[in-house]
Coordinates of C-alpha atoms in Angstrom, one line a residue:
M73 CA 198.1 -56.8 145.3
K74 CA 201.0 -56.1 147.7
Q75 CA 200.0 -54.1 150.8
L76 CA 202.5 -54.3 153.6
I77 CA 206.1 -54.9 154.3
V78 CA 206.0 -57.1 157.4
S79 CA 207.3 -55.6 160.7
L80 CA 209.0 -57.6 163.4
A81 CA 207.6 -57.8 166.9
C82 CA 211.0 -57.2 168.4
V83 CA 213.4 -54.3 167.7
S84 CA 217.1 -54.9 167.8
V85 CA 219.0 -52.3 169.8
S86 CA 222.6 -51.3 169.5
V87 CA 224.7 -52.4 172.4
G88 CA 227.2 -49.6 172.0
S89 CA 227.1 -46.5 174.2
H90 CA 227.8 -44.0 171.5
A91 CA 225.8 -45.1 168.5
Q92 CA 222.1 -45.1 168.8
W93 CA 221.0 -47.1 165.7
V94 CA 218.2 -49.6 165.9
G95 CA 216.5 -52.0 163.5
G96 CA 213.5 -50.5 161.7
G97 CA 210.2 -52.2 161.1
L98 CA 210.5 -52.6 157.4
Y99 CA 211.5 -56.2 156.8
S100 CA 212.1 -58.6 153.9
T101 CA 214.6 -61.4 153.4
V102 CA 214.7 -60.6 149.7
L103 CA 214.9 -56.8 149.4
H104 CA 218.0 -54.6 149.4
F105 CA 216.9 -51.2 150.6
Q106 CA 219.1 -49.0 148.5
A107 CA 218.2 -45.4 149.4
C108 CA 215.5 -43.2 150.9
A109 CA 214.1 -39.7 151.1
F110 CA 211.6 -38.1 153.5
Q111 CA 209.1 -35.3 153.0
N112 CA 208.6 -34.8 156.7
V113 CA 209.9 -36.4 159.9
D114 CA 207.6 -39.4 159.6
S115 CA 206.7 -39.8 155.9
G116 CA 209.1 -41.0 153.3
L117 CA 209.9 -43.5 150.6
F118 CA 212.5 -46.2 150.4
V119 CA 213.7 -47.6 147.0
Y120 CA 214.8 -51.1 146.7
G121 CA 216.2 -53.8 144.4
A122 CA 216.0 -57.4 145.2
N123 CA 218.5 -60.2 144.8
N124 CA 219.6 -59.7 141.3
P125 CA 218.9 -62.1 139.8
G126 CA 217.2 -64.5 142.1
P127 CA 215.4 -67.9 141.9
T128 CA 211.9 -66.4 141.6
S129 CA 210.3 -63.4 140.0
P130 CA 210.1 -61.4 143.3
A131 CA 213.8 -61.8 143.7
T132 CA 214.4 -59.7 140.6
E133 CA 212.0 -57.0 141.5
G134 CA 212.6 -53.3 142.3
G135 CA 210.3 -50.7 143.6
I136 CA 209.2 -48.1 146.1
I137 CA 208.0 -48.6 149.7
R138 CA 206.2 -45.9 151.7
T139 CA 206.4 -45.3 155.5
D140 CA 204.3 -42.9 157.5
D141 CA 205.8 -43.6 160.9
G142 CA 209.5 -43.1 160.3
A143 CA 210.0 -46.8 159.3
T144 CA 209.4 -48.0 162.9
T145 CA 206.7 -50.5 161.8
G146 CA 205.6 -51.9 158.4
G147 CA 205.4 -50.0 155.1
F148 CA 203.3 -50.1 151.9
Y149 CA 204.4 -51.0 148.4
T150 CA 203.8 -47.9 146.3
W151 CA 205.3 -49.0 143.0
Y152 CA 207.2 -52.1 141.8
Q153 CA 208.2 -53.9 138.6
P154 CA 210.0 -57.2 137.8
N155 CA 213.6 -57.2 136.5
T156 CA 214.1 -53.7 138.0
N157 CA 216.6 -52.2 140.4
L158 CA 216.0 -48.7 141.9
E159 CA 219.2 -47.3 143.3
D160 CA 218.5 -43.7 144.3
I161 CA 215.7 -41.3 145.2
D162 CA 215.4 -37.5 145.9
V163 CA 212.6 -35.3 147.1
K164 CA 211.7 -31.6 146.9
V165 CA 208.7 -30.1 148.7
V166 CA 206.9 -27.9 146.2
A167 CA 203.9 -25.7 147.4
G168 CA 203.4 -28.1 150.3
Q169 CA 203.5 -31.3 148.2
P170 CA 206.3 -33.8 148.0
L171 CA 207.9 -34.2 144.6
Y172 CA 209.8 -37.5 144.5
M173 CA 212.0 -38.9 141.7
A174 CA 213.8 -42.2 141.8
A175 CA 216.3 -43.7 139.3
G176 CA 217.5 -47.2 138.4
H177 CA 217.5 -49.7 135.6
R178 CA 216.1 -52.9 134.2
S179 CA 218.9 -55.4 134.7
Y180 CA 221.5 -52.7 133.7
S181 CA 220.1 -52.8 130.2
R182 CA 217.6 -49.9 130.2
S183 CA 217.7 -46.7 132.4
L184 CA 214.6 -45.5 134.0
V185 CA 213.2 -42.7 136.2
V186 CA 210.1 -43.2 138.4
R187 CA 208.1 -40.0 138.9
P188 CA 204.6 -38.9 139.8
Y189 CA 202.2 -39.3 136.8
D190 CA 200.0 -36.4 138.0
F191 CA 201.8 -33.9 140.2
P192 CA 200.7 -32.1 142.3
A193 CA 197.2 -33.7 142.3
Q194 CA 198.6 -37.3 142.9
P195 CA 202.1 -36.8 144.4
L196 CA 202.4 -40.4 145.5
G197 CA 201.1 -42.0 142.3
F198 CA 204.1 -43.1 140.3
D199 CA 204.9 -44.3 136.8
S200 CA 208.2 -45.1 135.1
V201 CA 209.9 -43.3 132.2
G202 CA 212.4 -45.4 130.2
T203 CA 215.2 -43.1 129.1
G204 CA 217.6 -45.3 127.0
N205 CA 218.6 -48.8 126.0
G206 CA 222.0 -50.1 126.8
Q207 CA 222.4 -47.8 129.8
Y208 CA 221.6 -47.6 133.5
Y209 CA 221.1 -45.0 136.3
R210 CA 222.6 -45.2 139.8
A211 CA 222.0 -41.6 141.0
I212 CA 219.4 -38.9 140.8
R213 CA 219.2 -35.3 142.2
M214 CA 216.7 -32.5 141.6
R215 CA 218.0 -29.0 141.4
D216 CA 214.5 -27.7 141.7
D217 CA 211.0 -28.7 140.8
L218 CA 211.7 -28.6 137.0
V219 CA 215.4 -29.4 136.6
A220 CA 216.8 -32.8 137.6
F221 CA 219.9 -34.9 136.8
A222 CA 220.2 -38.7 136.5
A223 CA 223.5 -40.4 136.1
G224 CA 225.0 -43.8 135.7
G225 CA 226.7 -45.7 132.9
N226 CA 226.3 -47.5 129.6
N227 CA 227.2 -50.9 128.2
A228 CA 230.4 -49.5 126.7
G229 CA 231.7 -48.8 130.3
N230 CA 231.4 -45.0 130.1
G231 CA 229.6 -42.6 132.5
I232 CA 226.5 -40.7 131.5
I233 CA 224.8 -37.7 133.0
D234 CA 221.3 -36.9 131.7
M235 CA 219.2 -33.8 132.4
S236 CA 215.4 -33.1 132.5
T237 CA 213.9 -29.6 132.5
D238 CA 210.2 -30.8 132.6
T239 CA 210.0 -32.5 136.0
G240 CA 211.4 -35.7 134.7
A241 CA 209.1 -36.3 131.8
T242 CA 211.9 -36.2 129.2
W243 CA 215.6 -36.6 129.5
T244 CA 218.6 -35.5 127.4
N245 CA 222.2 -36.5 127.7
I246 CA 224.5 -33.6 128.6
A247 CA 227.7 -35.4 129.6
G248 CA 229.7 -38.5 128.8
L249 CA 232.5 -39.6 131.1
P250 CA 234.9 -42.0 129.3
G251 CA 235.5 -45.1 131.4
H252 CA 233.9 -43.6 134.5
P253 CA 230.3 -44.8 135.3
V254 CA 228.7 -42.4 137.8
S255 CA 227.9 -43.8 141.2
R256 CA 226.5 -40.7 143.0
L257 CA 225.6 -37.1 142.4
H258 CA 225.9 -34.3 145.0
F259 CA 224.7 -30.7 144.6
V260 CA 226.3 -28.3 147.1
N261 CA 224.1 -25.4 145.8
D262 CA 222.4 -24.5 142.6
Q263 CA 225.7 -24.0 140.8
L264 CA 228.2 -26.2 142.5
A265 CA 227.8 -30.0 142.0
F266 CA 230.0 -33.1 142.1
A267 CA 229.9 -36.6 140.7
A268 CA 231.6 -39.7 142.1
T269 CA 232.5 -42.3 139.5
G270 CA 233.8 -45.8 139.3
G271 CA 231.9 -47.0 142.4
Y272 CA 231.3 -50.6 143.4
S273 CA 228.3 -52.4 141.9
R274 CA 226.3 -55.4 143.3
L275 CA 226.4 -58.6 141.3
V276 CA 224.6 -62.0 141.3
N277 CA 224.3 -63.7 144.8
N278 CA 225.4 -60.5 146.5
G279 CA 228.8 -60.4 144.9
I280 CA 230.4 -57.0 144.2
S281 CA 232.4 -55.5 141.3
L282 CA 235.2 -53.1 142.2
P283 CA 236.4 -51.1 139.2
D284 CA 240.2 -50.5 138.9
S285 CA 239.8 -46.7 138.4
G286 CA 237.5 -43.8 139.1
A287 CA 237.3 -40.0 139.3
I288 CA 235.6 -37.0 140.8
Y289 CA 234.0 -34.6 138.5
R290 CA 232.8 -31.0 139.3
S291 CA 230.3 -28.7 137.7
L292 CA 230.4 -24.9 138.3
D293 CA 227.4 -24.0 136.3
G294 CA 224.5 -25.9 137.8
G295 CA 225.3 -29.3 136.2
M296 CA 225.5 -28.2 132.6
N297 CA 229.2 -28.9 132.2
W298 CA 231.4 -31.3 134.1
Q299 CA 235.2 -31.3 134.5
Q300 CA 237.4 -34.0 136.1
V301 CA 239.1 -32.6 139.3
H302 CA 240.7 -35.9 140.6
T303 CA 241.4 -39.4 139.3
S304 CA 242.4 -42.7 140.9
T305 CA 244.1 -45.5 139.2
I306 CA 243.6 -47.8 142.2
T307 CA 239.9 -48.1 142.3
G308 CA 236.7 -46.0 142.0
F309 CA 234.7 -43.7 144.2
S310 CA 231.3 -44.6 145.6
D311 CA 230.1 -41.2 146.9
V312 CA 231.0 -37.5 147.5
A313 CA 229.5 -35.0 150.0
F314 CA 230.3 -31.4 151.0
L315 CA 230.0 -29.7 154.3
D316 CA 230.1 -26.3 152.6
D317 CA 231.3 -25.0 149.3
Q318 CA 235.0 -25.6 150.3
I319 CA 235.1 -28.7 152.5
G320 CA 234.2 -32.1 151.1
V321 CA 234.9 -35.8 151.3
A322 CA 234.8 -38.6 148.8
T323 CA 234.6 -42.4 149.6
R324 CA 236.7 -44.8 147.6
N325 CA 235.9 -48.5 147.1
D326 CA 239.0 -49.7 149.0
G327 CA 238.1 -48.0 152.2
A328 CA 240.1 -44.8 151.6
M329 CA 238.5 -41.4 152.1
L330 CA 239.8 -38.3 150.4
R331 CA 239.2 -34.7 151.6
T332 CA 239.3 -31.3 150.0
T333 CA 239.3 -27.9 151.7
D334 CA 239.5 -25.8 148.5
G335 CA 236.2 -26.6 146.8
G336 CA 237.5 -29.7 145.0
D337 CA 240.7 -28.3 143.4
T338 CA 242.9 -30.7 145.5
W339 CA 242.2 -33.9 147.4
V340 CA 244.3 -35.5 150.1
P341 CA 243.7 -38.6 152.3
A342 CA 241.6 -38.3 155.4
S343 CA 242.4 -40.4 158.4
V344 CA 240.3 -43.5 158.8
S345 CA 240.7 -45.7 161.9
I346 CA 238.8 -48.8 160.7
S347 CA 240.8 -52.0 160.2
G348 CA 240.3 -54.9 157.8
N349 CA 238.8 -55.1 154.4
Y350 CA 235.6 -53.2 153.7
V351 CA 233.9 -51.3 150.9
L352 CA 232.8 -47.7 151.5
T353 CA 229.4 -47.1 150.0
S354 CA 228.2 -43.6 151.0
V355 CA 229.0 -40.4 152.9
L356 CA 227.1 -37.3 154.1
F357 CA 227.3 -34.4 156.5
R358 CA 224.4 -33.9 158.9
G359 CA 223.0 -30.4 159.4
D360 CA 225.1 -30.0 162.6
G361 CA 228.3 -30.7 160.7
T362 CA 228.8 -34.3 161.9
G363 CA 229.9 -36.6 159.1
F364 CA 228.7 -40.1 158.5
A365 CA 229.8 -42.8 156.1
S366 CA 228.6 -46.3 155.5
A367 CA 230.5 -49.5 154.6
Y368 CA 230.3 -53.3 154.6
R369 CA 232.7 -56.2 154.6
P370 CA 232.8 -57.9 151.2
D371 CA 231.9 -61.3 152.8
G372 CA 228.7 -59.9 154.2
T373 CA 229.7 -60.4 157.9
E374 CA 229.3 -56.8 159.0
G375 CA 227.9 -53.5 158.0
L376 CA 229.7 -50.4 159.4
I377 CA 228.9 -46.8 160.1
L378 CA 231.8 -44.3 160.5
S379 CA 231.5 -40.8 161.8
S380 CA 233.6 -37.6 161.9
D381 CA 233.4 -34.7 164.3
D382 CA 236.0 -32.5 162.7
A383 CA 234.7 -31.6 159.2
G384 CA 235.8 -34.9 157.7
A385 CA 239.5 -34.9 158.6
N386 CA 239.3 -37.9 160.9
W387 CA 236.9 -40.9 160.7
G388 CA 236.3 -43.4 163.4
F389 CA 234.0 -46.3 164.3
N390 CA 230.4 -45.5 165.1
F391 CA 228.3 -48.6 164.7
S392 CA 228.5 -52.3 163.6
T393 CA 225.8 -54.7 162.6
A394 CA 227.9 -57.8 163.2
S395 CA 225.6 -58.9 166.1
F396 CA 222.5 -58.7 163.9
N397 CA 221.1 -61.3 161.5
H398 CA 220.3 -58.5 159.1
S399 CA 221.6 -55.1 157.8
R400 CA 225.1 -56.5 157.2
R401 CA 225.3 -54.7 153.8
I402 CA 224.7 -51.0 154.2
Y403 CA 224.3 -49.1 150.9
D404 CA 223.3 -45.6 151.8
L405 CA 222.7 -43.1 154.7
Y406 CA 220.1 -40.4 154.9
F407 CA 219.3 -37.8 157.6
F408 CA 216.0 -35.9 157.5
D409 CA 217.4 -33.7 160.4
D410 CA 220.0 -34.0 163.1
A411 CA 217.8 -36.4 165.1
H412 CA 216.3 -38.7 162.5
G413 CA 218.6 -40.8 160.3
Y414 CA 218.3 -44.0 158.3
A415 CA 220.8 -46.6 157.0
C416 CA 219.5 -48.4 153.9
T417 CA 220.5 -52.0 154.1
H418 CA 219.8 -55.6 153.1
I419 CA 216.7 -57.2 154.8
K420 CA 215.8 -54.2 157.0
P421 CA 216.9 -50.6 157.4
L422 CA 218.4 -49.1 160.5
L423 CA 217.2 -45.9 162.1
T424 CA 218.3 -43.5 164.8
D425 CA 216.2 -43.4 167.9
G426 CA 215.9 -39.6 168.1
L427 CA 219.1 -39.0 170.1
I428 CA 222.4 -37.5 169.0
T429 CA 224.7 -40.1 167.4
E430 CA 228.1 -39.3 168.8
V431 CA 231.6 -40.0 167.6
N432 CA 233.0 -43.0 169.4
D433 CA 236.0 -41.5 171.3
Q434 CA 238.3 -43.7 173.3
R435 CA 239.3 -40.7 175.5
T436 CA 235.9 -39.7 176.7
Q437 CA 236.7 -40.9 180.2
A438 CA 239.4 -38.3 180.4
V439 CA 236.7 -35.7 181.2
D440 CA 234.5 -35.8 184.4
L441 CA 231.1 -34.1 184.4
F442 CA 229.2 -33.8 187.8
P443 CA 226.6 -33.8 189.2
N444 CA 224.9 -35.8 186.5
P445 CA 221.9 -35.4 186.4
G446 CA 222.2 -31.8 187.3
T447 CA 219.9 -28.8 187.8
N448 CA 221.5 -25.3 187.7
T449 CA 225.2 -25.7 187.4
V450 CA 227.5 -28.6 186.3
N451 CA 231.2 -29.0 187.1
L452 CA 233.5 -30.0 184.3
R453 CA 236.9 -31.4 185.3
L454 CA 239.5 -31.6 182.5
H455 CA 242.5 -33.8 183.0
D456 CA 244.5 -31.5 180.6
A457 CA 244.9 -28.0 181.9
G458 CA 245.0 -26.2 178.6
V459 CA 242.4 -24.1 176.7
A460 CA 239.2 -25.9 175.8
S461 CA 236.2 -25.0 173.7
I462 CA 233.0 -26.3 175.2
Q463 CA 229.7 -26.9 173.4
I464 CA 226.3 -28.0 174.8
L465 CA 224.1 -29.6 172.2
E466 CA 220.4 -30.6 172.6
A467 CA 219.1 -33.9 171.3
T468 CA 218.4 -32.6 167.8
G469 CA 222.1 -31.8 167.4
R470 CA 221.5 -28.0 167.7
T471 CA 224.2 -26.1 169.7
V472 CA 222.6 -24.2 172.6
K473 CA 225.7 -23.0 174.5
V474 CA 229.3 -22.3 173.5
M475 CA 232.1 -21.3 175.9
R476 CA 235.8 -21.4 176.5
S477 CA 237.7 -22.7 179.5
I478 CA 241.3 -22.1 180.6
G479 CA 242.6 -24.5 183.2
P480 CA 241.6 -27.8 184.6
T481 CA 238.0 -27.0 185.7
A482 CA 235.0 -25.2 184.4
V483 CA 231.5 -24.5 185.8
L484 CA 228.7 -24.7 183.3
D485 CA 225.5 -22.7 183.8
V486 CA 222.6 -24.9 182.7
A487 CA 219.8 -23.2 184.7
D488 CA 218.1 -21.8 181.6
L489 CA 218.1 -25.1 179.7
A490 CA 214.9 -27.1 179.4
P491 CA 214.8 -30.5 181.2
G492 CA 216.1 -33.3 178.9
T493 CA 219.2 -35.0 177.5
Y494 CA 222.2 -33.0 176.2
V495 CA 225.7 -33.7 175.0
V496 CA 228.7 -31.7 176.3
R497 CA 231.4 -31.7 173.7
V498 CA 234.9 -30.6 174.7
S499 CA 237.5 -29.7 172.1
E500 CA 241.2 -29.3 173.0
G501 CA 243.2 -28.8 169.8
A502 CA 242.5 -31.8 167.6
E503 CA 241.1 -33.8 170.5
V504 CA 237.3 -34.0 170.8
R505 CA 235.6 -35.6 173.7
S506 CA 231.8 -36.0 174.3
M507 CA 229.6 -37.1 177.2
R508 CA 225.9 -37.2 177.8
F509 CA 224.3 -35.0 180.4
L510 CA 220.7 -35.1 181.9
K511 CA 219.2 -31.8 182.9
R512 CA 216.5 -32.1 185.5

């Protein structure tokens, strides 16, 4: 019986000064960690699919791995089956117990959902529910403890969205999307939901398929009915995420990002400052409003994390795995809170080290902050003498002070802040500059 995913003795650390992502302890040369969900800051589940297909039976296996220490060391196999690929997972905490549901398929020929067989008595005891032949799931989201949606496609090349109203025990098809297999689902609230379709898919020997079209669908009635709000004849969409009920971003396979500010009615290109050929795989907004997106080079030489500090309008470089011998294919991102995030990748996942992950801004040196470390007051010298909005954020990403400055200098009162590390974020029009500050 499987017991433990091996942890490495050494932890790889990012060499960048702005992106605090490190290699986690979960490790396997075969597994592709596809997605994760956490019930609390330390305990969560990763779903995986192995090399598909591979030379041995373990290389076609999919399953669930449990961590109880934030993935910093090894984990435990909780459920697994051969010829299976689990691609997404979601969690709701119900009466103090975690309710997990995962979705995937058996070699793209039979869709399945993995759910607890005796909830709430055995919340981490799982069994699979086969929901249909000739189809597959790539996404799952729970609206509450009873209602859930799983989505993907079928062998005819169409998209499907299925619904369960009994905690995942039985499933009924509620939507068919002609020519548009679903890659991800996103619920903004109980009524407003979005589906990204036409996303990339992983092939034999880590190849990828890039469909030549895709669309974004929206539901205004809690997932019961879906209408197309945008379509692309270039390539498909891998994910969609919303900051609120008006502002959202969708990632396209070719590296383009589209943005809406009217709840999905219209979509326009966002600015992305990453060069070269890459596939965007996921996008999300953290609780503090910072946006993150994942990508990787089709040749497997580099995994990328992008970030946005202006509600998804502009996206820049945040982190690269090019210097690692792992994690060069990033499939999904997940944040439990503003300080604890995970990148689900090939071989071993990445995790944040509990500090704020900032936007990499080339103009940070245009601001001086002194003394640093400081005790009661800190001087901020701006090289532009205009009006600036200033925020001080603690390590979790929570804003603790907001002020405005007119002119080239400002004095920040930090006497009432607890000792620790903070980020001072200065906004002057469209320019955002950040620097780290240590309060003694």
